[in-house]
Tab-separated table of C-alpha atoms and ligand atoms in Angstrom:
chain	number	residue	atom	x	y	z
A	1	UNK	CA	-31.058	17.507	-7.812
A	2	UNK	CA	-30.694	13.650	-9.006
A	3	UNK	CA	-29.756	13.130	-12.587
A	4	UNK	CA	-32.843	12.870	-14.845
A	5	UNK	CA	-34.053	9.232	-15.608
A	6	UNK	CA	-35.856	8.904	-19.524
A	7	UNK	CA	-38.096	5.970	-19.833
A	8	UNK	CA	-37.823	4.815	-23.403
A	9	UNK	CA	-40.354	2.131	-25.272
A	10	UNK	CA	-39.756	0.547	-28.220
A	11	UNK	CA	-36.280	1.792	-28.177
A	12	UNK	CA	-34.765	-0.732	-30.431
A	13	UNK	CA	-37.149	0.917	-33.150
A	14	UNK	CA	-36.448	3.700	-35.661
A	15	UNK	CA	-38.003	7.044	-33.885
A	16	UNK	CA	-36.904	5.868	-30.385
A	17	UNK	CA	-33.421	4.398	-31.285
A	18	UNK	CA	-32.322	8.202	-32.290
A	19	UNK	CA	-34.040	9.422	-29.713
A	20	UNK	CA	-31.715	7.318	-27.015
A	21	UNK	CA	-28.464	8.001	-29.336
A	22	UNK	CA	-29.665	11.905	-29.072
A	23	UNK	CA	-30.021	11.973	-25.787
A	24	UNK	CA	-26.703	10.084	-24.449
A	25	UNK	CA	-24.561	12.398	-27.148
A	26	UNK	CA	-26.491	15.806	-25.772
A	27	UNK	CA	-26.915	14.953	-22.373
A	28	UNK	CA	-24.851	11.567	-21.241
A	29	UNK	CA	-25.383	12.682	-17.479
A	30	UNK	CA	-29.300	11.633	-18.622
A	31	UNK	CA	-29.983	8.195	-17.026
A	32	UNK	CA	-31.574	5.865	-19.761
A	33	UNK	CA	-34.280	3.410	-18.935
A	34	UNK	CA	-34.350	1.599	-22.415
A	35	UNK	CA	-37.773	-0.808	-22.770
A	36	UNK	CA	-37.520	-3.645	-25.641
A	37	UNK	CA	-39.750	-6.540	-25.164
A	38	UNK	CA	-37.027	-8.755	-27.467
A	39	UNK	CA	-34.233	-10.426	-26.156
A	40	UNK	CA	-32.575	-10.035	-28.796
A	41	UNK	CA	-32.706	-6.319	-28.706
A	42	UNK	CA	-32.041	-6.299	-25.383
A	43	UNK	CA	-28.603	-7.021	-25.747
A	44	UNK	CA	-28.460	-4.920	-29.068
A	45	UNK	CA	-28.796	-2.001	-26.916
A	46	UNK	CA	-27.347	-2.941	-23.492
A	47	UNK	CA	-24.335	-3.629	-25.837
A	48	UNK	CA	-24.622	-0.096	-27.649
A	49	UNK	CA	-25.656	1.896	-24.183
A	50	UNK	CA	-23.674	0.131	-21.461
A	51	UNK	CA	-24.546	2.502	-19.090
A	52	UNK	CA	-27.959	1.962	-19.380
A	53	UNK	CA	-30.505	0.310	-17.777
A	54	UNK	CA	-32.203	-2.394	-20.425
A	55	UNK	CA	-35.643	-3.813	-18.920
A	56	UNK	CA	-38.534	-5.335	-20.653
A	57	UNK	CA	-42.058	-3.794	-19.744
A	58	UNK	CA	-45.319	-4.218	-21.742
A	59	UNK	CA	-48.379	-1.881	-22.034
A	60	UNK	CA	-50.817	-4.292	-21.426
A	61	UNK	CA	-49.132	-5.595	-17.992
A	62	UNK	CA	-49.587	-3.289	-15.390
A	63	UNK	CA	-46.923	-4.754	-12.852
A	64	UNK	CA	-43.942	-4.378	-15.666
A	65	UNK	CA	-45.066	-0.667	-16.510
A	66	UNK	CA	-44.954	0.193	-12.558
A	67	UNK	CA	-41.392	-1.722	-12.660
A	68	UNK	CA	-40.828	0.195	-15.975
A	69	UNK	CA	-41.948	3.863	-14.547
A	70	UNK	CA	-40.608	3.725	-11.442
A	71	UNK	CA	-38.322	7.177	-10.714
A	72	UNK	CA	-38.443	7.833	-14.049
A	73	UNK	CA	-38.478	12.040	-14.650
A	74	UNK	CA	-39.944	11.807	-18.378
A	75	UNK	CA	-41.456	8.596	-20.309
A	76	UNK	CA	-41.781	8.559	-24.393
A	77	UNK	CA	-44.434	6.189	-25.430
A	78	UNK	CA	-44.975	4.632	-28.704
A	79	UNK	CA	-47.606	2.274	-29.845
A	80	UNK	CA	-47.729	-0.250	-32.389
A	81	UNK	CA	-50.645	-0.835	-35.139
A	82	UNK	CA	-53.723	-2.124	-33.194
A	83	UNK	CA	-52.623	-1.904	-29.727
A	84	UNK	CA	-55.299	-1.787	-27.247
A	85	UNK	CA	-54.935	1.631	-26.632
A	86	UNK	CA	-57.992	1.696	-24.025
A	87	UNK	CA	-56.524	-0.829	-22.158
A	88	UNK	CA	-52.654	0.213	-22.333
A	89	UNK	CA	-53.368	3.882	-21.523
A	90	UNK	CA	-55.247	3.342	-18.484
A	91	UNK	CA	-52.778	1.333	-17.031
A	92	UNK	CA	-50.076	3.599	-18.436
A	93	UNK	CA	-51.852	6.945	-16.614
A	94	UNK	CA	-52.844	4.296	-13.476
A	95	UNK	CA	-49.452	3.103	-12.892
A	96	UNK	CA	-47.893	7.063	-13.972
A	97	UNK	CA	-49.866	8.538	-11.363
A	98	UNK	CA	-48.106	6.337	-8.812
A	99	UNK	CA	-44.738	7.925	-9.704
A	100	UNK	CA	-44.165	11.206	-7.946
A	101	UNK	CA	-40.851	11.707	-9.968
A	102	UNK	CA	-42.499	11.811	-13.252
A	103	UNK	CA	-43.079	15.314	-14.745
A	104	UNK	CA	-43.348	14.468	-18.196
A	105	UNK	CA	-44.964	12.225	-20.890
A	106	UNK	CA	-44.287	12.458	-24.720
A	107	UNK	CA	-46.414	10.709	-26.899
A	108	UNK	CA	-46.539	9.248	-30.407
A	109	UNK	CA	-49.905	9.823	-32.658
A	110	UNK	CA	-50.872	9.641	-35.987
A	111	UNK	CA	-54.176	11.462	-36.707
A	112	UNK	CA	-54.491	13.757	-40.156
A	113	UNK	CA	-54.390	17.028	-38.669
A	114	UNK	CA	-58.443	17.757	-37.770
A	115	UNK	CA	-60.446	14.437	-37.970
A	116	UNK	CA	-62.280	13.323	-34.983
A	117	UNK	CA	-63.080	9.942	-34.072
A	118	UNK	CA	-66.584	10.785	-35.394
A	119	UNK	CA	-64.738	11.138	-39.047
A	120	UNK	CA	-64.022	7.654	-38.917
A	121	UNK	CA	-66.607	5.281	-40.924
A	122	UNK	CA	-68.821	3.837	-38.686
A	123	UNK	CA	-67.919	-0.148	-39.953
A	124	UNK	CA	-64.435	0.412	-38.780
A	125	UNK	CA	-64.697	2.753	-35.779
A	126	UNK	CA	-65.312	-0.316	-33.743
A	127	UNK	CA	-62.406	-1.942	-35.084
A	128	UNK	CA	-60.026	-0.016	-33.679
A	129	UNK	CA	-56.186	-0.236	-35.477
A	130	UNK	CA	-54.766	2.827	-36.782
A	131	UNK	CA	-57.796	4.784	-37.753
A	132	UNK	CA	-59.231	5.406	-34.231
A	133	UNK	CA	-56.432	3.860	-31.896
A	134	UNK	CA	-54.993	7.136	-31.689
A	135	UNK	CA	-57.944	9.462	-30.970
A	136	UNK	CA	-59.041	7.029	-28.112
A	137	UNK	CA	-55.490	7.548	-26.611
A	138	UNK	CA	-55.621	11.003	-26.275
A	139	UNK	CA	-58.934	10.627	-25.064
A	140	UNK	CA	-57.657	8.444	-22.173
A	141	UNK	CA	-54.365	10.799	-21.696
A	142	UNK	CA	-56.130	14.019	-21.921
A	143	UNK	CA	-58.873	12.744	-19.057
A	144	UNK	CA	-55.939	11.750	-16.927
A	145	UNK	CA	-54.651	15.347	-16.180
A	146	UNK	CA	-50.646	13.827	-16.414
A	147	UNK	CA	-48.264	16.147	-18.032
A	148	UNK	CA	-48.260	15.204	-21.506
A	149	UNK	CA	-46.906	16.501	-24.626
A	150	UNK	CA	-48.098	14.847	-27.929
A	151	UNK	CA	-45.731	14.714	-31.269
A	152	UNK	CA	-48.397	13.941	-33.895
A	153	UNK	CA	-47.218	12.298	-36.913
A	154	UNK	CA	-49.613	12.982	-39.834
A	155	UNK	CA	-47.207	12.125	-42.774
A	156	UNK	CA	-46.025	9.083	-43.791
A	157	UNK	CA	-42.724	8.060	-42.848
A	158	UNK	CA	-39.917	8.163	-44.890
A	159	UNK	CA	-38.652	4.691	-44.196
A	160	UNK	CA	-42.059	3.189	-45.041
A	161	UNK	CA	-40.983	3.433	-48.651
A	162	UNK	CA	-38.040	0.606	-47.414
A	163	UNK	CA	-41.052	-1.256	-45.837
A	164	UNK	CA	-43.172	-0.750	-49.634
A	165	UNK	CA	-39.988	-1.403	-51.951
A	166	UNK	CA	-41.010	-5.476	-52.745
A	167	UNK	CA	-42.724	-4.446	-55.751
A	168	UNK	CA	-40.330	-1.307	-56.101
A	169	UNK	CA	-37.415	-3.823	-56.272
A	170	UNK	CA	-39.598	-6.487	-58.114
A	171	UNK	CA	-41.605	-4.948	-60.593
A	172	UNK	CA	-40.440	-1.112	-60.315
A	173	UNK	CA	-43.857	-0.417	-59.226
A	174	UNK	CA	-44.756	1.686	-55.936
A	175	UNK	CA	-48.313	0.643	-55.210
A	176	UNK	CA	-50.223	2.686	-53.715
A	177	UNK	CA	-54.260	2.562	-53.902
A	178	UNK	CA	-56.240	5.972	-53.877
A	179	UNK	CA	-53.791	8.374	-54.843
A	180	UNK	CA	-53.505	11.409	-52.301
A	181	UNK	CA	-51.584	14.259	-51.035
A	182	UNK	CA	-49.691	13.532	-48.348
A	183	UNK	CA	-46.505	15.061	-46.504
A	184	UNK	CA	-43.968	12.699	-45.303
A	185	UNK	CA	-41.101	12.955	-42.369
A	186	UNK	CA	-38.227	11.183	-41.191
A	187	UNK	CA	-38.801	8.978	-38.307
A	188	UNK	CA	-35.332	9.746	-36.492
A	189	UNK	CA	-35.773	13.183	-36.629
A	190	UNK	CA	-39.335	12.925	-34.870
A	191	UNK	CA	-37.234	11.181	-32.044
A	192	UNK	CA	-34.458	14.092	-31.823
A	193	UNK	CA	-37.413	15.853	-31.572
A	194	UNK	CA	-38.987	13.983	-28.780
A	195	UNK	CA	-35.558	14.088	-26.637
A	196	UNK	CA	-35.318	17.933	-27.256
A	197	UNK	CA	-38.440	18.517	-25.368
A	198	UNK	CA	-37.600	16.133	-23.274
A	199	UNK	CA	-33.777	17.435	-22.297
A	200	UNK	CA	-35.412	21.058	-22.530
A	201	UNK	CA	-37.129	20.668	-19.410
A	202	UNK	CA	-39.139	23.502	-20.016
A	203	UNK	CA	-42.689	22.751	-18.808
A	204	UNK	CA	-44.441	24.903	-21.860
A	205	UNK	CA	-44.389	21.901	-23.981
A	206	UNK	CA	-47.134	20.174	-21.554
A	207	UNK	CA	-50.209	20.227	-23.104
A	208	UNK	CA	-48.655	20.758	-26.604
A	209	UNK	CA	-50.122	18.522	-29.640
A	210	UNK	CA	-47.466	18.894	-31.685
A	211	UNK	CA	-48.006	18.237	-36.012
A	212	UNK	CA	-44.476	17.156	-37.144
A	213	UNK	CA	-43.637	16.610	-40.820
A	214	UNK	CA	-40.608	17.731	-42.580
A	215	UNK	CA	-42.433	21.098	-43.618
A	216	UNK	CA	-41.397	20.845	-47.524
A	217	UNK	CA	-43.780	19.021	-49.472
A	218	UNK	CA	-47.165	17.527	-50.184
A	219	UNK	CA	-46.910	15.022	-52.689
A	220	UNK	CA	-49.014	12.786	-54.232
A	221	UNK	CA	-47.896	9.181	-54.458
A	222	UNK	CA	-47.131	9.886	-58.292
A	223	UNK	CA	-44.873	12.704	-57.567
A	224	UNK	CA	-43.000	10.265	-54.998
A	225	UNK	CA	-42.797	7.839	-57.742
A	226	UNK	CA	-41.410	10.003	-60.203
A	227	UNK	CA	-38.661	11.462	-57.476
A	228	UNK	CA	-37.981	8.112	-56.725
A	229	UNK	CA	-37.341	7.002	-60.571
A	230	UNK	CA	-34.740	9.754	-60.777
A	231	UNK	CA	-32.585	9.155	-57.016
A	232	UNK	CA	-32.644	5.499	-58.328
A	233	UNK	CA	-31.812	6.343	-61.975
A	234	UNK	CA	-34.648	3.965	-62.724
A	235	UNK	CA	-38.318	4.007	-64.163
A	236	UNK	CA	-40.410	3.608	-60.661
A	237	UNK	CA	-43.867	3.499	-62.229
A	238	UNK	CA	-47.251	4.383	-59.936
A	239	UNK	CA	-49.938	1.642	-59.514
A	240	UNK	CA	-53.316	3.047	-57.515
A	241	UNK	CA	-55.723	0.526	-58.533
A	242	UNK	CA	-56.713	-1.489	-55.205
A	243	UNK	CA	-57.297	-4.657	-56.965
A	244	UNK	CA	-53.139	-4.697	-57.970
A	245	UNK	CA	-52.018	-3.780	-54.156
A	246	UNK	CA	-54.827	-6.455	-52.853
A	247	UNK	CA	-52.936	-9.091	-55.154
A	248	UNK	CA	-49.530	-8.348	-54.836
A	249	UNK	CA	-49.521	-7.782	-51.057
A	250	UNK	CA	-52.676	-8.062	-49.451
A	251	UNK	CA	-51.683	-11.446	-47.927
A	252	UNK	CA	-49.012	-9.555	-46.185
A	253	UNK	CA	-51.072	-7.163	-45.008
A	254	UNK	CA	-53.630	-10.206	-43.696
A	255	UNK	CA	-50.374	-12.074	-41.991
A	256	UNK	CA	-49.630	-8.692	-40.012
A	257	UNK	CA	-53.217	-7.732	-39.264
A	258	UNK	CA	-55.703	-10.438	-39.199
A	259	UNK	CA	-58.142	-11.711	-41.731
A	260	UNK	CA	-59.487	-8.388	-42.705
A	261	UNK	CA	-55.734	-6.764	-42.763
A	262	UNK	CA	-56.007	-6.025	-46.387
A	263	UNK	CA	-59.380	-4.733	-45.945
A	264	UNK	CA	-58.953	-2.683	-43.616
A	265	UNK	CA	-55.836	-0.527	-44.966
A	266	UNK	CA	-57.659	-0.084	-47.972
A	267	UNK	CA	-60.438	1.715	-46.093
A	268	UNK	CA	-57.232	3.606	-44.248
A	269	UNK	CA	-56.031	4.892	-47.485
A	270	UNK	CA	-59.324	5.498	-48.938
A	271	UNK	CA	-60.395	7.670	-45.667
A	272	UNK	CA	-57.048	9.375	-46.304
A	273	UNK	CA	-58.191	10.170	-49.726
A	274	UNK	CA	-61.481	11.639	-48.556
A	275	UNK	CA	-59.946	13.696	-46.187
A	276	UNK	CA	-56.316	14.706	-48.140
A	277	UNK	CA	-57.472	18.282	-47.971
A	278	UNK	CA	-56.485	18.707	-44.390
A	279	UNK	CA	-52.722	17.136	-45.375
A	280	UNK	CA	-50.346	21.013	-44.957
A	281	UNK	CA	-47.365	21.491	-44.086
A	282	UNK	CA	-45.656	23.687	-40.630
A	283	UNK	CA	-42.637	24.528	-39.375
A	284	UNK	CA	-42.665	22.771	-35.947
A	285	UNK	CA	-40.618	20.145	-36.364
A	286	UNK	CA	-37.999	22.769	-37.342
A	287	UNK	CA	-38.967	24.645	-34.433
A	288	UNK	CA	-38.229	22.000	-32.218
A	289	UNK	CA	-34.783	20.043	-33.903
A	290	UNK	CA	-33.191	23.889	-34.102
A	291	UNK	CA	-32.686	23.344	-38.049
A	292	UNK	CA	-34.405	22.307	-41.057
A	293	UNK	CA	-35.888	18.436	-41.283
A	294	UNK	CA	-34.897	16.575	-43.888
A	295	UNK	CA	-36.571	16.699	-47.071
A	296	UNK	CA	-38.043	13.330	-48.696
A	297	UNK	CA	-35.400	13.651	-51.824
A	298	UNK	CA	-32.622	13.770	-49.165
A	299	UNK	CA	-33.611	11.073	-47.634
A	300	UNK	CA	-34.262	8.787	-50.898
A	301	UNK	CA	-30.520	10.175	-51.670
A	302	UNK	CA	-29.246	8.946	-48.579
A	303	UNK	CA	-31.354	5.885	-48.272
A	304	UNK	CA	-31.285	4.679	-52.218
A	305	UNK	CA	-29.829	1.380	-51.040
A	306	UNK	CA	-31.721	0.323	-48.672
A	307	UNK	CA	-35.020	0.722	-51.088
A	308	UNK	CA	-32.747	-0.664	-54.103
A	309	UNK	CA	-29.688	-2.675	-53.336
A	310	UNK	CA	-27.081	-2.479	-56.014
B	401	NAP	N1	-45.702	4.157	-40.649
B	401	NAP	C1	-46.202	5.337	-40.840
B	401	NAP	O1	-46.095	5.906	-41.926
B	401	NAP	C2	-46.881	6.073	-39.718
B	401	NAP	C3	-47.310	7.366	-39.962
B	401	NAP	C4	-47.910	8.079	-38.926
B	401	NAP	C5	-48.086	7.477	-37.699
B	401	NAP	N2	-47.690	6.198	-37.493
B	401	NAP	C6	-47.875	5.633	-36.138
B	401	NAP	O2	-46.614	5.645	-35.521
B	401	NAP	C7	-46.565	4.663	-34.502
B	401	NAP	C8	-45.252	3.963	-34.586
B	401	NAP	O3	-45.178	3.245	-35.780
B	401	NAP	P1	-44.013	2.180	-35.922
B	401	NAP	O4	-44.143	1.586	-37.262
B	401	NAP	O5	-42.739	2.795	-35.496
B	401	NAP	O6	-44.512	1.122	-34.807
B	401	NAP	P2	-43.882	-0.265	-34.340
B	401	NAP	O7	-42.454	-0.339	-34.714
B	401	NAP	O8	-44.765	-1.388	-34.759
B	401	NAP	O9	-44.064	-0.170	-32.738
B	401	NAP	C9	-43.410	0.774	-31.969
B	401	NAP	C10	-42.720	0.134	-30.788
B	401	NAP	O10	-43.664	-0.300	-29.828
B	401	NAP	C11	-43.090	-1.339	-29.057
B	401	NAP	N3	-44.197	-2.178	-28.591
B	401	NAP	C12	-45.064	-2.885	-29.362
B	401	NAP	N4	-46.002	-3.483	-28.594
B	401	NAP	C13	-45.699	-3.153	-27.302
B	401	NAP	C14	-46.282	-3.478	-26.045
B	401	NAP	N5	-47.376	-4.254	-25.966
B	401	NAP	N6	-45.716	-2.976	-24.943
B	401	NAP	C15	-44.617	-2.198	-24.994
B	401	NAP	N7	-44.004	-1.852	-26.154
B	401	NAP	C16	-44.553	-2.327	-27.301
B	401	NAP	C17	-42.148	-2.080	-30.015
B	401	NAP	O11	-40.939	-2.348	-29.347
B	401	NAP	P3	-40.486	-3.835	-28.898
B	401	NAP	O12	-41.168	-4.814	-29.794
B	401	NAP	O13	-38.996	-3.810	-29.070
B	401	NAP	O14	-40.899	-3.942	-27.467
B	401	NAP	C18	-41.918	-1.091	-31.164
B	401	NAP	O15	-40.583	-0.690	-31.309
B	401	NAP	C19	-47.778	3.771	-34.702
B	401	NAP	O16	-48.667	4.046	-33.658
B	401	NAP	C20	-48.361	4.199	-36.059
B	401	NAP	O17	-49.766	4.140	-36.057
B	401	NAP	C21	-47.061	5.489	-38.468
């Protein structure tokens, strides 16, 4: 039997990165097809995996993802915010059912464990972004009949809190409108968890949907604040008001995502809010990494300077 071959997207980024390091160290007989769509990246990672093969490949450009999936044996597929998921899924499940080799897809989503598309408010279910673009994936992968496993993320990650820390560093202020429980999990340990089932090769993870969070806590963004203030040795104060976050960082949010950016991650965290009751935690992500996840004060620990330089 031929080595296996592991299609990688966005492997420059910080769930897929450790998945490709995880991989080569477990398994470096596993041929790596790494997909970046930057240059610059590019030769990031042909530097750091020589042996690899380093293409560029798009979702939304059906020739590049046949280039990109051809005699691959498994394919891990994340999105960014607001992809066309429609769109890139079809092709993705068009151009995957052209490739005999393939036995196995892992996916990335990000749905609070039981909402529906029909949850969604009906002003933004047309929208699509990150409130529905994940419900109308699995929609399109679950009508394909492919092999697909699905690694659901419904926590925040832990490394968002480098992405919030402006105002942390700033104003030692998290902001965060419409406080809410919510559990939180370390994006590199969602990718060792990806290339587990993937090296496992055991076909009972098809048709798995997967909730991975670390499995210790539900916190509210207070608590986070307060276990923040004492890693950093420094008053971290909470802010939920809307109008604060809209007018420290909403034009960031509008840069990123369009006019209505701001706008529409307010409704996000406000439909979070409604539905924080169905936030819990499990022990899957254990399950699959063989140990126990890291916890979100471990990773503040670990990670203090890259939220607070010193
Ligand atoms: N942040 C959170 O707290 C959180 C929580 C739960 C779920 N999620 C979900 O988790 C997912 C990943 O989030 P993230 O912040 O890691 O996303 P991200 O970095 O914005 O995007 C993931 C990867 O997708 C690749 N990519 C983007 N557009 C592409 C295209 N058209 N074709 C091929 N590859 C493309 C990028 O790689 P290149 O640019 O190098 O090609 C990037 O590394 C998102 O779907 C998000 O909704 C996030």
């Amino acid at each position: 039997m031929a080595n296996d071959s592991v299609l990688i997207f966005g492997a420059a980024g910080h769930i897929s990165l450790p998945l490709a390091r995880w991989i080569r160290y477990k398994s470096p007989e596993t041929r790596l097809r790494l997909v970046s769509r930057s240059a610059d990246q590019r030769q990031r990672l042909q530097v750091e995996f020589p042996d690899a093969e380093v293409i560029s490949a798009d979702y939304l450009d059906p020739a590049s993802m046949a280039a990109a999936l051809e005699g691959v044996s498994a394919a891990f597929i994340v999105t960014p915010d607001f992809l066309d998921e429609q769109r890139a899924m079809e092709i993705l499940c068009a151009e995957a059912k052209s490739t005999p080799t393939l036995r196995q897809i892992v996916r990335i989503l990000g749905n609070l464990p039981y909402t529906k598309l029909g949850d969604i408010p009906e002003k933004w279910r047309s929208v699509g972004g990150t409130l529905t673009q994940h419900h109308v994936a699995r929609a399109v992968l679950d009508g394909s009949g492919l092999p697909v496993t699905y690694l659901n993320m419904p926590a925040y990650l832990m490394d968002d809190l480098v992405r919030w820390s402006g105002p942390i560093r700033e104003h030692s202020v998290l902001l965060m409108p419409y406080d809410r429980r919510h559990s939180w999990v370390d994006p590199a340990e969602v990718g060792q968890a990806a290339a587990n089932i993937i090296l496992s090769r055991d076909d009972r993870h098809i048709g798995q949907y997967y909730d991975v969070e670390s499995g210790y806590e539900v916190l509210r963004f207070g608590d986070v604040a307060n276990m923040l203030s004492d890693v950093l040795h420094r008053q971290i104060d909470y802010n939920d008001s809307p109008e604060t976050w809209r007018s420290m960082v909403g034009s960031r949010y509008r840069a990123m995502f369009g006019d209505h950016g701001d706008e529409y991650f307010l409704a996000f965290y406000h439909f979070e809010q409604t539905h924080e009751f169905s936030v819990r935690n499990s022990n899957v992500l254990e399950t699959l990494l063989g140990r126990p996840p890291t916890s979100l004060r471990s990773w503040m620990m670990c990670n203090a300077n890259a939220v607070l330089p010193r």
